[in-house]
PDB file of C-alpha atoms in Angstrom:
ATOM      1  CA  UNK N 808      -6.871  -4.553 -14.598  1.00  0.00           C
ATOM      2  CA  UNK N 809      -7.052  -7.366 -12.223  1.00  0.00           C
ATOM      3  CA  UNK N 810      -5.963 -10.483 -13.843  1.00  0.00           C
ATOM      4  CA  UNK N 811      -9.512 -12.577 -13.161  1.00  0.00           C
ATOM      5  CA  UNK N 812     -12.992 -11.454 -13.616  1.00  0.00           C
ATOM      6  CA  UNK N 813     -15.718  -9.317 -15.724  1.00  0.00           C
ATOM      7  CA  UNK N 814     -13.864  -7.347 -17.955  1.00  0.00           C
ATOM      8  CA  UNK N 815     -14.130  -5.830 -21.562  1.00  0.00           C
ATOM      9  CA  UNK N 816     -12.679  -2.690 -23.874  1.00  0.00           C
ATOM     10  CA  UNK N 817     -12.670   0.502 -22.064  1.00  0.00           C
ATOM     11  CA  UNK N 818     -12.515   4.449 -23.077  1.00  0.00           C
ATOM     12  CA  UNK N 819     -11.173   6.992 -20.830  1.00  0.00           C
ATOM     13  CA  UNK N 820     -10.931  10.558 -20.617  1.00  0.00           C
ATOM     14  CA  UNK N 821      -8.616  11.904 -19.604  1.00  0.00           C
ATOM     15  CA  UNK N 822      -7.212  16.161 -19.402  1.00  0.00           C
ATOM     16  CA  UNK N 823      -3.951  17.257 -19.901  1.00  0.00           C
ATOM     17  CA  UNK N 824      -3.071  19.420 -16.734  1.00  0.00           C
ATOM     18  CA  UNK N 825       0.309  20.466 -18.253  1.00  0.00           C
ATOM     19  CA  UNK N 826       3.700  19.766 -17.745  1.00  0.00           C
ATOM     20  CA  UNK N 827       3.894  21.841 -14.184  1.00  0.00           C
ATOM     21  CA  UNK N 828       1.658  19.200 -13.110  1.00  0.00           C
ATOM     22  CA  UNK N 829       4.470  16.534 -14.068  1.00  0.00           C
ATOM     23  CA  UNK N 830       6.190  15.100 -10.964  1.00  0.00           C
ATOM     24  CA  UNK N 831       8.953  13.007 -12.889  1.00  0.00           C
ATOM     25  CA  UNK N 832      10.421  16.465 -14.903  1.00  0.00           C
ATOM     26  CA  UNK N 833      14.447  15.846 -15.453  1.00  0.00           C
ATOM     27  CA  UNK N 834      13.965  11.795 -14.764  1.00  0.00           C
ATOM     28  CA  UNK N 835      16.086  10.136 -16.821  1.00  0.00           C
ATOM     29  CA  UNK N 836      14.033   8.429 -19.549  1.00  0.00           C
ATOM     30  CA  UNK N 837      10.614   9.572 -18.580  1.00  0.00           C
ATOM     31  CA  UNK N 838       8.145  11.181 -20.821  1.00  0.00           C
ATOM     32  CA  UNK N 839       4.462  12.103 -19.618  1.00  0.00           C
ATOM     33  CA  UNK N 840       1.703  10.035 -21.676  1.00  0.00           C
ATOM     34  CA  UNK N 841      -1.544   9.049 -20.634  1.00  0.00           C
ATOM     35  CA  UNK N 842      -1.458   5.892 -18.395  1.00  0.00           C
ATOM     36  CA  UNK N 843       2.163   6.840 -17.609  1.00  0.00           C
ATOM     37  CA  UNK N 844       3.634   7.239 -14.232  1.00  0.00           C
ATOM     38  CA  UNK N 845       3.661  10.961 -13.228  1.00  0.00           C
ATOM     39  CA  UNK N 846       0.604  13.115 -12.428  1.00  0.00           C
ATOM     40  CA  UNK N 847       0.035  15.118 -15.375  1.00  0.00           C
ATOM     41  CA  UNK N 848      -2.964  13.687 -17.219  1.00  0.00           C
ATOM     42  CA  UNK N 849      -5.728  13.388 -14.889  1.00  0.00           C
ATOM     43  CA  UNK N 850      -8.330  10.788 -15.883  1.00  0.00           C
ATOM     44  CA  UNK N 851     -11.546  12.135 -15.517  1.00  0.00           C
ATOM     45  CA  UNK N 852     -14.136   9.492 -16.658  1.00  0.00           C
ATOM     46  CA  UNK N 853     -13.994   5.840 -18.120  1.00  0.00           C
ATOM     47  CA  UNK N 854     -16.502   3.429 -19.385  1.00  0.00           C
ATOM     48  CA  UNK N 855     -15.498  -0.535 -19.459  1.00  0.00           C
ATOM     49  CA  UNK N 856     -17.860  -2.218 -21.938  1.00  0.00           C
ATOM     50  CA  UNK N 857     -18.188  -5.696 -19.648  1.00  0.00           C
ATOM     51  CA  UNK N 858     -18.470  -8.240 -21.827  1.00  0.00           C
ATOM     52  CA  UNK N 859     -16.102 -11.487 -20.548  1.00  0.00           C
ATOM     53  CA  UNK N 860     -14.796 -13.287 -18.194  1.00  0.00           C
ATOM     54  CA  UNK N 861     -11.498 -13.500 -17.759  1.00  0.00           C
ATOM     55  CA  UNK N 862     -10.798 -17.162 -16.127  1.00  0.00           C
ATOM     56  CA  UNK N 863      -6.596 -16.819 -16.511  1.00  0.00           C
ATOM     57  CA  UNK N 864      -4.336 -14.351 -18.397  1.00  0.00           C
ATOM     58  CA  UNK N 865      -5.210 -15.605 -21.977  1.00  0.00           C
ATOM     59  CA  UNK N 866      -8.600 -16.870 -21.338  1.00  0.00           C
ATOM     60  CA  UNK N 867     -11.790 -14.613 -22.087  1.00  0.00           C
ATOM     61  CA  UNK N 868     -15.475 -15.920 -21.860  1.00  0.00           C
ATOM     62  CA  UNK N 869     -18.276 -14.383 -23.294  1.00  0.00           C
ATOM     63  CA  UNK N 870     -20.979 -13.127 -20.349  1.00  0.00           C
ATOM     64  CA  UNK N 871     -24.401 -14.321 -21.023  1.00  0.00           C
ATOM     65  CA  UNK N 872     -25.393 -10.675 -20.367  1.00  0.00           C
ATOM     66  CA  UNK N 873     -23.293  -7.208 -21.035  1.00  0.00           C
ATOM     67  CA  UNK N 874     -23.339  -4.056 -19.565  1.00  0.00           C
ATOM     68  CA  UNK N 875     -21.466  -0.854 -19.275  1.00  0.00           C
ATOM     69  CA  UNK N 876     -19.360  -0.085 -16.337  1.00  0.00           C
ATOM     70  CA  UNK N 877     -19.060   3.903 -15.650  1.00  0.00           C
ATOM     71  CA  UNK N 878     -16.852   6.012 -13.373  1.00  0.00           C
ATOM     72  CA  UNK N 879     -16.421   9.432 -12.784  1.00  0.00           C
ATOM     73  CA  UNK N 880     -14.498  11.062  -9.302  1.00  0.00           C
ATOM     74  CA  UNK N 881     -17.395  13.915  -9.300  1.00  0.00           C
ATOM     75  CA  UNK N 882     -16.572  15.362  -6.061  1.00  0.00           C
ATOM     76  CA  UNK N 883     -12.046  14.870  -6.558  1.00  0.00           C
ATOM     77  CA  UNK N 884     -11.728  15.262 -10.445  1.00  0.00           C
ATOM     78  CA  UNK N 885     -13.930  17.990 -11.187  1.00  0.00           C
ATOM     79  CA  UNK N 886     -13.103  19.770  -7.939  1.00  0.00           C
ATOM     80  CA  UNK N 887      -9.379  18.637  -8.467  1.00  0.00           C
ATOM     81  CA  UNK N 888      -9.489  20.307 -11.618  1.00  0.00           C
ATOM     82  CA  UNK N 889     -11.583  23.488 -10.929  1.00  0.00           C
ATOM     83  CA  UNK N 890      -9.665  24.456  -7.799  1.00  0.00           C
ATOM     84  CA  UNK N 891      -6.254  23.378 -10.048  1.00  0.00           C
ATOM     85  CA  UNK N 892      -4.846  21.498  -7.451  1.00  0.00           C
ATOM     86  CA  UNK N 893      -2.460  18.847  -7.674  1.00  0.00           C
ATOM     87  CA  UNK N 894      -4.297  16.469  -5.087  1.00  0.00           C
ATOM     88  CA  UNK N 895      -8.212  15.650  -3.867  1.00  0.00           C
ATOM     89  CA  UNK N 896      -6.841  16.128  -0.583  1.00  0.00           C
ATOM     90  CA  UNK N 897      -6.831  20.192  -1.157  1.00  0.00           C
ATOM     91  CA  UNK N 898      -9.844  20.698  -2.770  1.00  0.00           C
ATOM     92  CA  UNK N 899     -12.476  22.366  -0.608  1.00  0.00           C
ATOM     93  CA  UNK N 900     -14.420  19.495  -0.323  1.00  0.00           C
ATOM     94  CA  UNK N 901     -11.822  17.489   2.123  1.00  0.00           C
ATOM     95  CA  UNK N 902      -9.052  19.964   3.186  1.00  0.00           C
ATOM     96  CA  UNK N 903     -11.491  21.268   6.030  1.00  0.00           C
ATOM     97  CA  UNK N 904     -11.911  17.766   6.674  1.00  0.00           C
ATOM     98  CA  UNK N 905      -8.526  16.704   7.195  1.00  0.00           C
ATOM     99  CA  UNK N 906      -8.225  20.157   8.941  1.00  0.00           C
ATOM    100  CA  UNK N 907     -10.305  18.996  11.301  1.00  0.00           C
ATOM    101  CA  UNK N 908      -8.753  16.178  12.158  1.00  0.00           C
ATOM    102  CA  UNK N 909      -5.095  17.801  13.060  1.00  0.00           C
ATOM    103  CA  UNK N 910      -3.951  17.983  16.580  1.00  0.00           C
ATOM    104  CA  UNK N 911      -0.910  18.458  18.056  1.00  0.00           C
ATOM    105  CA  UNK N 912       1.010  15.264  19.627  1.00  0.00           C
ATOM    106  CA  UNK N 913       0.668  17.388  23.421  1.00  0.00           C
ATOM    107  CA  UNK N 914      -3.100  16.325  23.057  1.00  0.00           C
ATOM    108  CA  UNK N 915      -2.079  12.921  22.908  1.00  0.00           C
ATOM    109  CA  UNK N 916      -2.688  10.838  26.682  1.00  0.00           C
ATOM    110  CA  UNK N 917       0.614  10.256  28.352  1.00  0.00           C
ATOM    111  CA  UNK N 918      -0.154   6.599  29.074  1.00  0.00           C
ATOM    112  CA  UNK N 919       0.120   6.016  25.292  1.00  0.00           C
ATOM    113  CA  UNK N 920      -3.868   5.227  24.912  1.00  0.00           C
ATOM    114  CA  UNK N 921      -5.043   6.996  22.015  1.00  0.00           C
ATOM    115  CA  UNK N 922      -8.279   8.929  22.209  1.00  0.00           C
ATOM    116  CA  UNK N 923      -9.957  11.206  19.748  1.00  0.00           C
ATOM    117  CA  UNK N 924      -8.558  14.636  20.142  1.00  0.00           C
ATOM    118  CA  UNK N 925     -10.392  17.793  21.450  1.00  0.00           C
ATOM    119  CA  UNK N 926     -12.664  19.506  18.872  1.00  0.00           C
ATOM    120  CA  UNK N 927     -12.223  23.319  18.395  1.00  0.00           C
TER     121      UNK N 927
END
């Protein structure tokens, strides 16, 4: 949460992708939780009920008007989790993408200009 501005409670949603999906397995000290550090639970949506304004670490001010701040990845989380892989980068949305944007460094100019490489 950034430490100045709107802000209020939030609920998240998050899915438990299972402990394959941990990347921190045999860390000394580490357990998965939600919020925690390795990759197993996925959030998937989260509402922030805006209600203050947070002027410093310890100080909240009521807004004069409240609202509801939604998010949900449509396109990476669902995909993410339909295709069950472990990045957005591989679903099928972007991977032919990024596919298309991989050249070899022989396409590369030899005067060390960079240009966009061929298509095809």
């Amino acid at each position: 949460m950034p430490k100045t501005g709107p802000c209020g409670p939030c609920s998240e949603i998050h899915i438990d992708r299972g402990l394959a999906y941990c990347d921190l397995q045999g860390t000394p000290g580490h357990t998965c939780q939600v919020n925690g550090d390795c990759k197993r639970f996925l959030e998937l949506w989260n509402l922030v009920f805006i209600q203050y304004n947070r002027a410093s670490p310890t100080d909240l001010e009521p807004l004069p008007a409240k609202h509801v701040d939604t998010g949900m990845g449509l396109e990476a989380n669902c995909l993410r989790v339909a295709k069950d892989v472990d990045s957005n980068y591989k679903t099928d949305l972007l991977s032919p993408l990024l596919m298309s944007f991989s050249f070899s460094p022989d396409t590369l100019p030899k005067n060390g200009l960079t240009t966009s490489p061929p298509i095809g």
